[in-house]
Amino acid sequence: NFFIMKKLLIIGYGKWGKKIVKNLINAKVYNEIYIKTKNAYYQCDFRLIKKKTSIDIPLKKYDRVHICVPTNQHYSVLQNYINIKNLSIEKPLFNQLKFFKKLKKKTIKVNYTDLYNPITKFFFKNVKEEKIITINLDYCGKYFFHDQYIFLDEWLDHPLSLLFSIFNKIQLKKIKTFKIDRVKKLNIFEAILKYNNLNIKISLKTNLVKKRLITLITKTNDKIIYDFSKNKIFKNKKLIYKANTTSIENFFKLRNKRSKKIQIESLNFHKKIFKFKRKILLKSKKELPI
């Protein structure tokens, strides 16, 4: 059977929810997709036309529930679905530490997009096996943020989820650049991190060409580049791998339990990312936006 599950319920249907539905329909991951918003209940057919349904299907009939509401609503919405066996949610899990403390021990699958990219497994493998001296994480987006801290809060989860999947403890050495240009509509952030003798640089920018590149530099000066936007891997500018699936497909296809070595679905993992992100946000406030 090509469909791995029958019924999926998505809570919330904003910009990202629409992208998820379109991707899942094109990939034929589910044969029934339902959407629940604050005021409506829909079923999606395979022509991407929303049909309002008159029957609200009981929760126990769904094979999976995915929460896709704004982050500040995550905790309140999560309480209504906490007993669902296959439960997932968009990143970040919560935006306040008190919610982590309130939540009982529970395995919740959080959609840190890059962790489920088909090329990520090769990134993990090369970091472990190659003699790496530098990791550069370079993200650019097109949407300008008028608030620099919302920009960081939105984007930092991506590089941090990758790093904390490999390293237990990372040092924040310095914030190299932290500025916002309202005329050119640019958000820019650069930070230098350290893990033992490994140098790590995070670069986040907006209102430029969209890209998600991770570069590993080895002791022999080889460059291995992971293009997370195009699902491609290059070594010294030569294409060595291209994946046919997407991170959204992988996220919804893979079972909840992943490698024990990469406990990316534990509450502690999400909390670790949250705390480190808060550390960066607090430190950034000392360096006022230009």
Short mmCIF file of C-alpha atoms in Angstrom, two decimals:
data_model
loop_
_atom_site.label_atom_id
_atom_site.label_comp_id
_atom_site.label_asym_id
_atom_site.label_seq_id
_atom_site.Cartn_x
_atom_site.Cartn_y
_atom_site.Cartn_z
CA ASN A 1 0.00 0.00 0.00
CA PHE A 2 1.57 3.31 -1.11
CA PHE A 3 -0.18 5.26 1.65
CA ILE A 4 1.54 4.72 4.97
CA MET A 5 -1.45 6.10 6.90
CA LYS A 6 -5.08 6.79 6.14
CA LYS A 7 -6.28 9.85 8.02
CA LEU A 8 -4.31 12.99 8.96
CA LEU A 9 -5.76 15.94 10.88
CA ILE A 10 -3.97 19.30 10.65
CA ILE A 11 -4.82 21.90 13.29
CA GLY A 12 -4.40 25.37 11.77
CA TYR A 13 -4.16 26.32 8.11
CA GLY A 14 -1.88 29.32 7.62
CA LYS A 15 0.98 29.78 5.14
CA TRP A 16 2.99 26.79 6.36
CA GLY A 17 -0.09 24.58 6.77
CA LYS A 18 -0.99 25.14 3.12
CA LYS A 19 2.56 24.24 2.07
CA ILE A 20 2.43 21.01 4.08
CA VAL A 21 -0.92 19.97 2.61
CA LYS A 22 0.21 20.68 -0.95
CA ASN A 23 3.40 18.68 -0.45
CA LEU A 24 1.63 15.71 1.15
CA ILE A 25 -1.01 15.60 -1.58
CA ASN A 26 1.60 15.72 -4.34
CA ALA A 27 3.63 13.00 -2.64
CA LYS A 28 0.48 10.94 -1.87
CA VAL A 29 1.54 10.32 1.73
CA TYR A 30 -2.05 10.20 3.09
CA ASN A 31 -5.28 9.26 1.43
CA GLU A 32 -7.43 11.48 3.65
CA ILE A 33 -6.35 14.91 4.94
CA TYR A 34 -8.57 16.99 7.21
CA ILE A 35 -8.03 20.55 8.41
CA LYS A 36 -9.40 22.12 11.54
CA THR A 37 -9.26 25.87 12.12
CA LYS A 38 -10.84 28.02 14.81
CA ASN A 39 -14.08 28.42 12.87
CA ALA A 40 -14.15 25.64 10.30
CA TYR A 41 -13.53 21.97 9.56
CA TYR A 42 -12.45 20.86 6.10
CA GLN A 43 -11.42 17.85 4.08
CA CYS A 44 -8.86 18.27 1.28
CA ASP A 45 -9.27 16.38 -1.94
CA PHE A 46 -6.45 15.67 -4.37
CA ARG A 47 -7.15 18.73 -6.49
CA LEU A 48 -6.33 20.93 -3.49
CA ILE A 49 -9.95 22.08 -3.23
CA LYS A 50 -11.18 22.50 0.32
CA LYS A 51 -14.52 20.88 1.01
CA LYS A 52 -16.41 21.73 4.18
CA THR A 53 -17.48 18.55 5.90
CA SER A 54 -20.55 18.25 8.03
CA ILE A 55 -19.18 15.37 10.10
CA ASP A 56 -16.49 16.05 12.68
CA ILE A 57 -14.57 12.75 12.80
CA PRO A 58 -13.74 11.51 16.34
CA LEU A 59 -10.08 12.02 17.26
CA LYS A 60 -9.45 8.32 17.80
CA LYS A 61 -10.21 7.71 14.12
CA TYR A 62 -7.19 9.73 12.97
CA ASP A 63 -3.86 8.04 12.34
CA ARG A 64 -2.04 11.26 13.11
CA VAL A 65 -2.65 14.81 14.35
CA HIS A 66 -0.31 17.65 13.38
CA ILE A 67 -0.48 21.06 15.10
CA CYS A 68 0.26 23.99 12.82
CA VAL A 69 -0.99 27.04 14.77
CA PRO A 70 1.10 30.12 15.79
CA THR A 71 3.75 29.30 18.42
CA ASN A 72 2.07 31.32 21.17
CA GLN A 73 -0.92 28.96 20.87
CA HIS A 74 1.09 25.71 20.94
CA TYR A 75 0.67 24.92 24.63
CA SER A 76 -3.08 25.59 24.83
CA VAL A 77 -3.84 23.67 21.63
CA LEU A 78 -1.50 20.81 22.56
CA GLN A 79 -3.51 20.11 25.72
CA ASN A 80 -6.51 19.09 23.60
CA TYR A 81 -4.53 16.45 21.71
CA ILE A 82 -1.90 15.34 24.24
CA ASN A 83 -3.24 11.77 24.39
CA ILE A 84 -3.02 11.19 20.64
CA LYS A 85 -0.51 8.42 19.92
CA ASN A 86 0.97 9.95 16.76
CA LEU A 87 1.17 13.64 17.61
CA SER A 88 3.41 16.19 15.88
CA ILE A 89 3.81 19.94 15.90
CA GLU A 90 5.64 22.74 14.09
CA LYS A 91 8.82 24.18 15.62
CA PRO A 92 9.49 25.50 18.18
CA LEU A 93 7.65 23.34 20.67
CA PHE A 94 7.03 26.26 23.07
CA ASN A 95 8.04 29.91 23.39
CA GLN A 96 8.11 30.00 27.22
CA LEU A 97 10.14 27.89 29.63
CA LYS A 98 7.19 27.44 32.00
CA PHE A 99 5.41 25.34 29.37
CA PHE A 100 8.30 22.87 29.27
CA LYS A 101 8.02 22.53 33.03
CA LYS A 102 4.27 21.97 32.87
CA LEU A 103 4.41 19.33 30.17
CA LYS A 104 4.69 15.79 31.47
CA LYS A 105 7.23 13.48 29.88
CA LYS A 106 5.93 12.92 26.38
CA THR A 107 7.33 12.06 22.97
CA ILE A 108 6.24 14.77 20.58
CA LYS A 109 7.57 14.97 17.05
CA VAL A 110 8.59 18.57 16.32
CA ASN A 111 9.14 19.69 12.73
CA TYR A 112 12.65 21.08 12.70
CA THR A 113 12.65 21.00 8.90
CA ASP A 114 16.35 20.37 8.27
CA LEU A 115 16.50 17.36 10.58
CA TYR A 116 14.17 15.51 8.23
CA ASN A 117 15.82 16.55 4.99
CA PRO A 118 16.92 13.48 2.95
CA ILE A 119 20.54 14.76 2.89
CA THR A 120 20.78 15.29 6.67
CA LYS A 121 21.89 11.71 7.37
CA PHE A 122 24.97 12.30 5.17
CA PHE A 123 25.71 15.53 7.02
CA PHE A 124 25.67 13.69 10.35
CA LYS A 125 27.83 10.90 8.93
CA ASN A 126 30.46 13.27 7.52
CA VAL A 127 30.68 15.34 10.71
CA LYS A 128 31.38 12.13 12.58
CA GLU A 129 33.79 10.54 10.12
CA GLU A 130 35.62 13.42 8.40
CA LYS A 131 38.30 15.52 10.09
CA ILE A 132 36.25 18.70 10.26
CA ILE A 133 37.70 22.02 11.44
CA THR A 134 34.86 24.39 10.51
CA ILE A 135 31.07 24.25 10.10
CA ASN A 136 29.33 27.19 8.43
CA LEU A 137 25.55 27.34 8.61
CA ASP A 138 24.26 29.92 6.14
CA TYR A 139 20.53 30.70 5.90
CA CYS A 140 18.84 33.38 3.80
CA GLY A 141 15.15 34.12 3.47
CA LYS A 142 13.05 36.62 1.54
CA TYR A 143 10.68 37.76 4.28
CA PHE A 144 11.82 40.90 6.15
CA PHE A 145 11.18 41.13 9.91
CA HIS A 146 10.52 44.59 11.38
CA ASP A 147 11.47 43.19 14.79
CA GLN A 148 15.02 41.82 14.90
CA TYR A 149 14.28 39.56 17.86
CA ILE A 150 11.29 37.94 16.16
CA PHE A 151 13.63 37.32 13.21
CA LEU A 152 16.09 35.49 15.46
CA ASP A 153 13.36 33.64 17.31
CA GLU A 154 11.98 32.40 13.99
CA TRP A 155 15.25 31.32 12.37
CA LEU A 156 17.62 30.15 15.12
CA ASP A 157 15.86 26.81 15.61
CA HIS A 158 17.07 25.62 12.20
CA PRO A 159 20.84 25.69 12.77
CA LEU A 160 20.54 24.91 16.48
CA SER A 161 18.48 21.76 15.88
CA LEU A 162 21.20 20.44 13.57
CA LEU A 163 24.02 21.29 15.97
CA PHE A 164 22.37 19.88 19.10
CA SER A 165 21.61 16.67 17.23
CA ILE A 166 25.37 16.10 17.08
CA PHE A 167 26.94 17.98 19.98
CA ASN A 168 25.83 17.95 23.60
CA LYS A 169 27.37 21.24 24.62
CA ILE A 170 28.23 24.24 22.46
CA GLN A 171 29.88 27.50 23.50
CA LEU A 172 28.64 30.85 22.27
CA LYS A 173 31.89 32.77 21.69
CA LYS A 174 30.58 36.04 20.26
CA ILE A 175 27.92 37.72 18.21
CA LYS A 176 29.77 39.07 15.19
CA THR A 177 26.94 40.97 13.48
CA PHE A 178 23.49 41.98 14.65
CA LYS A 179 21.77 44.64 12.60
CA ILE A 180 18.59 45.59 10.85
CA ASP A 181 18.43 47.91 7.84
CA ARG A 182 14.86 49.15 7.51
CA VAL A 183 15.56 51.04 4.27
CA LYS A 184 16.98 48.05 2.40
CA LYS A 185 14.75 45.73 4.46
CA LEU A 186 17.58 43.52 5.66
CA ASN A 187 17.92 41.42 8.82
CA ILE A 188 21.46 40.21 9.47
CA PHE A 189 22.84 38.06 12.27
CA GLU A 190 26.20 36.28 12.56
CA ALA A 191 27.48 34.35 15.56
CA ILE A 192 30.66 32.41 16.30
CA LEU A 193 30.29 29.19 18.30
CA LYS A 194 32.75 26.58 19.46
CA TYR A 195 32.72 22.85 20.17
CA ASN A 196 36.12 21.67 21.46
CA ASN A 197 38.49 22.65 18.62
CA LEU A 198 35.72 22.92 16.05
CA ASN A 199 34.79 26.39 14.79
CA ILE A 200 31.11 26.99 14.03
CA LYS A 201 29.60 30.02 12.34
CA ILE A 202 25.87 30.76 12.06
CA SER A 203 24.81 33.32 9.46
CA LEU A 204 21.16 34.38 9.15
CA LYS A 205 19.93 36.95 6.63
CA THR A 206 16.62 37.97 5.10
CA ASN A 207 15.37 39.73 1.99
CA LEU A 208 18.05 38.06 -0.15
CA VAL A 209 18.07 35.03 -2.43
CA LYS A 210 16.55 32.13 -0.51
CA LYS A 211 19.15 29.56 0.52
CA ARG A 212 20.00 27.02 3.23
CA LEU A 213 23.62 25.96 2.95
CA ILE A 214 25.74 24.02 5.43
CA THR A 215 29.46 23.86 4.62
CA LEU A 216 31.97 21.50 6.24
CA ILE A 217 35.65 22.39 5.85
CA THR A 218 38.11 19.55 6.49
CA LYS A 219 41.73 19.59 7.61
CA THR A 220 42.71 18.84 4.01
CA ASN A 221 40.74 21.95 2.95
CA ASP A 222 37.99 19.99 1.22
CA LYS A 223 34.60 21.68 1.21
CA ILE A 224 31.46 19.57 1.55
CA ILE A 225 28.36 21.67 0.90
CA TYR A 226 24.83 20.57 1.81
CA ASP A 227 22.17 22.51 -0.06
CA PHE A 228 19.06 22.01 2.06
CA SER A 229 16.92 24.05 -0.34
CA LYS A 230 17.65 21.83 -3.32
CA ASN A 231 18.42 18.59 -1.42
CA LYS A 232 21.87 18.33 -3.02
CA ILE A 233 25.39 17.63 -1.75
CA PHE A 234 28.56 19.01 -3.34
CA LYS A 235 32.20 18.23 -2.66
CA ASN A 236 34.63 20.87 -3.94
CA LYS A 237 31.87 22.21 -6.24
CA LYS A 238 31.15 18.78 -7.73
CA LEU A 239 27.62 17.39 -7.28
CA ILE A 240 27.88 14.06 -5.46
CA TYR A 241 24.28 13.42 -4.39
CA LYS A 242 20.75 14.59 -5.14
CA ALA A 243 17.66 13.40 -3.23
CA ASN A 244 14.21 12.93 -4.76
CA THR A 245 12.15 13.30 -1.60
CA THR A 246 11.48 16.39 0.53
CA SER A 247 11.86 17.10 4.25
CA ILE A 248 8.07 17.39 4.62
CA GLU A 249 7.57 13.94 3.09
CA ASN A 250 10.22 12.47 5.38
CA PHE A 251 8.79 14.14 8.46
CA PHE A 252 5.35 12.63 7.92
CA LYS A 253 6.55 9.25 6.65
CA LEU A 254 9.14 8.43 9.29
CA ARG A 255 7.89 6.79 12.45
CA ASN A 256 8.07 8.68 15.74
CA LYS A 257 11.00 6.67 17.05
CA ARG A 258 14.34 7.67 15.54
CA SER A 259 17.94 6.78 16.37
CA LYS A 260 18.63 6.64 20.11
CA LYS A 261 21.92 8.44 19.47
CA ILE A 262 20.00 11.43 18.13
CA GLN A 263 17.17 11.88 20.58
CA ILE A 264 15.50 14.59 18.56
CA GLU A 265 12.05 13.93 19.92
CA SER A 266 12.77 14.12 23.64
CA LEU A 267 11.56 17.02 25.74
CA ASN A 268 15.14 17.69 26.83
CA PHE A 269 16.25 18.15 23.23
CA HIS A 270 13.61 20.81 22.60
CA LYS A 271 14.39 22.49 25.92
CA LYS A 272 18.13 22.58 25.12
CA ILE A 273 17.45 24.41 21.84
CA PHE A 274 15.06 26.80 23.61
CA LYS A 275 17.58 27.70 26.35
CA PHE A 276 20.48 28.23 23.95
CA LYS A 277 18.31 30.36 21.71
CA ARG A 278 17.29 32.48 24.72
CA LYS A 279 20.97 32.90 25.60
CA ILE A 280 21.63 34.28 22.12
CA LEU A 281 18.57 36.55 22.27
CA LEU A 282 19.59 37.97 25.65
CA LYS A 283 23.16 38.53 24.54
CA SER A 284 21.95 40.17 21.33
CA LYS A 285 20.11 42.84 23.32
CA LYS A 286 23.48 44.26 24.38
CA GLU A 287 24.26 44.89 20.74
CA LEU A 288 21.56 47.30 19.62
CA PRO A 289 20.24 47.10 16.06
CA ILE A 290 21.62 49.71 13.67
#
